[in-house]
Amino acid sequence: MLPDVAAGKRFYGELLGWTFEDGGTPGSSYSLALHGGRHVAALLPKRDGRMPTTWTVYFASDDAVRIAETIREAGGQIVTGPGQVGDFGTMVIAADPSGAVFGVWQGGTHQGFGKRDEVGAFGWTELYTREKDAVDPFYRRVFGYETEQIGEAGGDFDYEVWTLERGSEIQYIGGRLQMGPDFPAGLPAHFRVYFVVGDCDEAVATVRELGGRVSTEPQDSPHGRWSSVIDDQGAHFTVIDTATKVGEG
């Protein structure tokens, strides 16, 4: 959600190579983003200037009404929905017990990502929170996630990865980071989305050229070279080159 959809198209079109498909339902003003002809995201104008300019991650469900009930029972709040979006699907916007906002999507004619984990598409999401003891059981109950601690529980890097079993395979969904004293005191719980790029440093240079800002300079990791950035309208996200990995194994 952002103030100026046309400006968003210019920014993300240049940065990530997206094209756009407008409309979809009568009176709609959002634009579906595509990469290589497949859906990767959407831009939606803010209805109220007081709303944050932000990316929202949506988790898939086969029953949005049931999920909304479970969210309430587990200590979360429903912000809006469940509501039908034409024949595209059913949407819920909710907040977890720490206040982090996320979406739930029950696909109709639009199932969600047409591609992911590839250049130009969504690659990962992380929840930043100070209330792990409240949110960890929440996501396990609502979505059935198993968790895997890859940091140090209760330490400086307390990071759990969410997983689901898909037959004989484990699917990695996202991560939860416990914010510590190094984070600004007023920073609320929130989700961060990652978009995959072919070259992290080139992407960061493009962000700056397009009027955006860099909050974390490019860094190497076992999962790829990444940088946290802010677009020219104030939305935070992360770019990652997953082909450039340092420190594996």
Short mmCIF file of C-alpha atoms in Angstrom, two decimals, residues 34-225:
data_model
loop_
_atom_site.label_atom_id
_atom_site.label_comp_id
_atom_site.label_asym_id
_atom_site.label_seq_id
_atom_site.Cartn_x
_atom_site.Cartn_y
_atom_site.Cartn_z
CA LEU A 34 4.21 -9.47 -13.09
CA HIS A 35 7.70 -10.71 -13.86
CA GLY A 36 8.13 -12.77 -16.99
CA GLY A 37 4.35 -12.81 -17.35
CA ARG A 38 3.75 -14.37 -13.92
CA HIS A 39 2.23 -12.69 -10.85
CA VAL A 40 4.71 -11.63 -8.16
CA ALA A 41 3.04 -8.82 -6.13
CA ALA A 42 0.47 -6.03 -6.25
CA LEU A 43 0.37 -2.28 -5.63
CA LEU A 44 -2.63 -0.72 -3.89
CA PRO A 45 -3.27 2.99 -3.19
CA LYS A 46 -3.69 3.95 0.45
CA ARG A 47 -7.27 4.91 1.34
CA ASP A 48 -6.07 7.12 4.19
CA GLY A 49 -2.84 9.10 4.42
CA ARG A 50 -2.46 8.04 8.04
CA MET A 51 -2.04 4.41 6.99
CA PRO A 52 1.57 3.19 6.69
CA THR A 53 3.29 2.81 3.36
CA THR A 54 4.22 -0.83 3.59
CA TRP A 55 4.45 -4.25 2.01
CA THR A 56 2.03 -6.84 3.41
CA VAL A 57 2.68 -10.57 3.22
CA TYR A 58 -0.30 -12.90 2.68
CA PHE A 59 -0.39 -16.49 3.90
CA ALA A 60 -2.41 -18.96 1.85
CA SER A 61 -5.43 -20.74 3.31
CA ASP A 62 -8.11 -23.04 1.97
CA ASP A 63 -10.65 -21.59 4.43
CA ALA A 64 -10.25 -17.90 5.27
CA VAL A 65 -13.34 -17.86 7.51
CA ARG A 66 -11.99 -20.68 9.67
CA ILE A 67 -8.56 -19.05 9.83
CA ALA A 68 -10.12 -15.75 10.96
CA GLU A 69 -11.87 -17.56 13.81
CA THR A 70 -8.63 -19.29 14.81
CA ILE A 71 -6.76 -15.97 14.76
CA ARG A 72 -9.23 -14.53 17.27
CA GLU A 73 -9.12 -17.65 19.44
CA ALA A 74 -5.31 -17.59 19.45
CA GLY A 75 -5.13 -13.99 20.68
CA GLY A 76 -4.86 -12.09 17.41
CA GLN A 77 -7.14 -9.42 15.97
CA ILE A 78 -9.01 -9.16 12.70
CA VAL A 79 -8.43 -5.81 11.02
CA THR A 80 -10.71 -6.44 8.05
CA GLY A 81 -12.55 -9.36 6.46
CA PRO A 82 -13.03 -12.09 5.67
CA GLY A 83 -14.14 -10.40 2.48
CA GLN A 84 -14.65 -11.51 -1.08
CA VAL A 85 -12.48 -9.79 -3.72
CA GLY A 86 -14.60 -10.43 -6.78
CA ASP A 87 -13.87 -13.91 -8.04
CA PHE A 88 -10.17 -13.47 -7.27
CA GLY A 89 -10.43 -14.88 -3.75
CA THR A 90 -11.20 -14.14 -0.10
CA MET A 91 -9.01 -11.84 1.97
CA VAL A 92 -8.39 -11.30 5.67
CA ILE A 93 -6.12 -8.67 7.22
CA ALA A 94 -5.12 -9.49 10.79
CA ALA A 95 -2.65 -8.63 13.54
CA ASP A 96 -0.83 -11.13 15.72
CA PRO A 97 -0.61 -10.75 19.54
CA SER A 98 2.41 -8.44 19.19
CA GLY A 99 0.63 -6.17 16.70
CA ALA A 100 2.37 -7.28 13.49
CA VAL A 101 -0.06 -7.04 10.55
CA PHE A 102 -0.34 -9.79 7.94
CA GLY A 103 -2.83 -11.02 5.38
CA VAL A 104 -4.56 -14.32 4.68
CA TRP A 105 -5.61 -15.24 1.15
CA GLN A 106 -7.99 -17.99 0.02
CA GLY A 107 -7.43 -18.17 -3.69
CA GLY A 108 -10.19 -18.17 -6.28
CA THR A 109 -9.20 -17.34 -9.83
CA HIS A 110 -6.05 -15.74 -8.41
CA GLN A 111 -4.09 -18.27 -6.37
CA GLY A 112 -1.19 -16.01 -5.43
CA PHE A 113 2.42 -16.06 -6.56
CA GLY A 114 3.00 -17.26 -10.10
CA LYS A 115 6.69 -17.50 -9.26
CA ARG A 116 8.86 -17.12 -6.17
CA ASP A 117 12.45 -17.71 -5.09
CA GLU A 118 13.59 -16.44 -8.49
CA VAL A 119 15.08 -13.14 -9.63
CA GLY A 120 12.35 -10.51 -9.74
CA ALA A 121 10.07 -12.34 -7.31
CA PHE A 122 9.35 -12.78 -3.61
CA GLY A 123 11.92 -14.85 -1.78
CA TRP A 124 11.36 -14.72 1.98
CA THR A 125 9.53 -13.03 4.85
CA GLU A 126 10.51 -12.35 8.44
CA LEU A 127 8.55 -11.30 11.50
CA TYR A 128 10.32 -8.82 13.78
CA THR A 129 8.82 -8.91 17.28
CA ARG A 130 9.64 -8.39 20.94
CA GLU A 131 7.02 -10.88 22.11
CA LYS A 132 8.21 -14.29 20.95
CA ASP A 133 6.48 -16.08 23.81
CA ALA A 134 3.14 -14.79 22.53
CA VAL A 135 3.67 -15.05 18.78
CA ASP A 136 5.44 -18.42 18.55
CA PRO A 137 2.43 -20.44 19.77
CA PHE A 138 0.13 -18.13 17.79
CA TYR A 139 1.60 -19.04 14.39
CA ARG A 140 1.89 -22.70 15.30
CA ARG A 141 -1.82 -22.79 16.15
CA VAL A 142 -3.12 -20.63 13.30
CA PHE A 143 -1.07 -22.10 10.43
CA GLY A 144 0.28 -25.33 11.87
CA TYR A 145 3.91 -24.30 11.50
CA GLU A 146 6.73 -26.32 12.95
CA THR A 147 9.73 -24.29 14.09
CA GLU A 148 13.48 -24.66 13.88
CA GLN A 149 15.78 -22.45 15.96
CA ILE A 150 18.79 -21.41 13.84
CA GLY A 151 20.15 -18.87 16.30
CA GLU A 152 20.31 -18.99 20.07
CA ALA A 153 17.04 -19.12 21.98
CA GLY A 154 17.03 -16.25 24.44
CA GLY A 155 20.37 -14.98 23.10
CA ASP A 156 21.39 -12.02 20.97
CA PHE A 157 20.20 -13.78 17.80
CA ASP A 158 16.97 -15.59 18.62
CA TYR A 159 15.65 -16.62 15.21
CA GLU A 160 13.15 -19.38 14.46
CA VAL A 161 12.35 -20.64 10.97
CA TRP A 162 8.76 -21.68 10.19
CA THR A 163 8.33 -24.92 8.27
CA LEU A 164 5.57 -27.14 6.89
CA GLU A 165 5.76 -30.77 5.84
CA ARG A 166 4.78 -31.28 2.20
CA GLY A 167 4.77 -35.03 1.75
CA SER A 168 8.38 -36.10 2.15
CA GLU A 169 9.70 -32.54 1.83
CA ILE A 170 10.06 -29.68 4.29
CA GLN A 171 8.88 -26.31 3.00
CA TYR A 172 10.47 -23.23 4.54
CA ILE A 173 7.87 -20.48 5.02
CA GLY A 174 9.57 -17.61 6.82
CA GLY A 175 11.30 -16.60 10.00
CA ARG A 176 10.73 -14.93 13.37
CA LEU A 177 13.36 -12.63 14.82
CA GLN A 178 13.22 -11.52 18.44
CA MET A 179 14.11 -7.81 18.50
CA GLY A 180 16.63 -6.91 21.16
CA PRO A 181 18.05 -3.68 22.60
CA ASP A 182 19.86 -2.89 19.34
CA PHE A 183 16.52 -2.11 17.68
CA PRO A 184 14.93 1.35 18.15
CA ALA A 185 12.62 1.34 21.17
CA GLY A 186 9.68 2.70 19.19
CA LEU A 187 9.94 0.20 16.32
CA PRO A 188 6.70 -1.83 16.29
CA ALA A 189 6.38 -5.51 15.45
CA HIS A 190 6.28 -5.95 11.69
CA PHE A 191 6.93 -8.23 8.74
CA ARG A 192 9.76 -7.67 6.28
CA VAL A 193 9.61 -9.04 2.72
CA TYR A 194 12.60 -10.07 0.61
CA PHE A 195 12.75 -9.77 -3.18
CA VAL A 196 15.34 -11.78 -5.12
CA VAL A 197 17.72 -9.83 -7.38
CA GLY A 198 20.51 -10.87 -9.70
CA ASP A 199 23.10 -8.57 -8.10
CA CYS A 200 22.59 -7.04 -4.67
CA ASP A 201 25.07 -4.17 -5.13
CA GLU A 202 23.58 -3.19 -8.49
CA ALA A 203 20.09 -3.28 -6.97
CA VAL A 204 21.17 -1.03 -4.10
CA ALA A 205 22.70 1.45 -6.56
CA THR A 206 19.43 1.45 -8.51
CA VAL A 207 17.43 2.07 -5.32
CA ARG A 208 19.52 5.18 -4.68
CA GLU A 209 19.23 6.35 -8.30
CA LEU A 210 15.44 6.04 -8.07
CA GLY A 211 15.22 8.18 -4.92
CA GLY A 212 15.12 5.37 -2.37
CA ARG A 213 17.35 4.89 0.65
CA VAL A 214 19.49 2.15 2.14
CA SER A 215 19.00 1.21 5.80
CA THR A 216 21.48 -1.69 5.84
CA GLU A 217 24.37 -1.73 3.38
CA PRO A 218 24.97 -4.96 1.39
CA GLN A 219 26.16 -7.85 3.54
CA ASP A 220 27.18 -11.42 2.80
CA SER A 221 25.48 -14.37 4.47
CA PRO A 222 25.11 -18.14 4.01
CA HIS A 223 21.74 -17.44 2.35
CA GLY A 224 22.86 -14.73 -0.05
CA ARG A 225 24.14 -11.17 -0.30
#
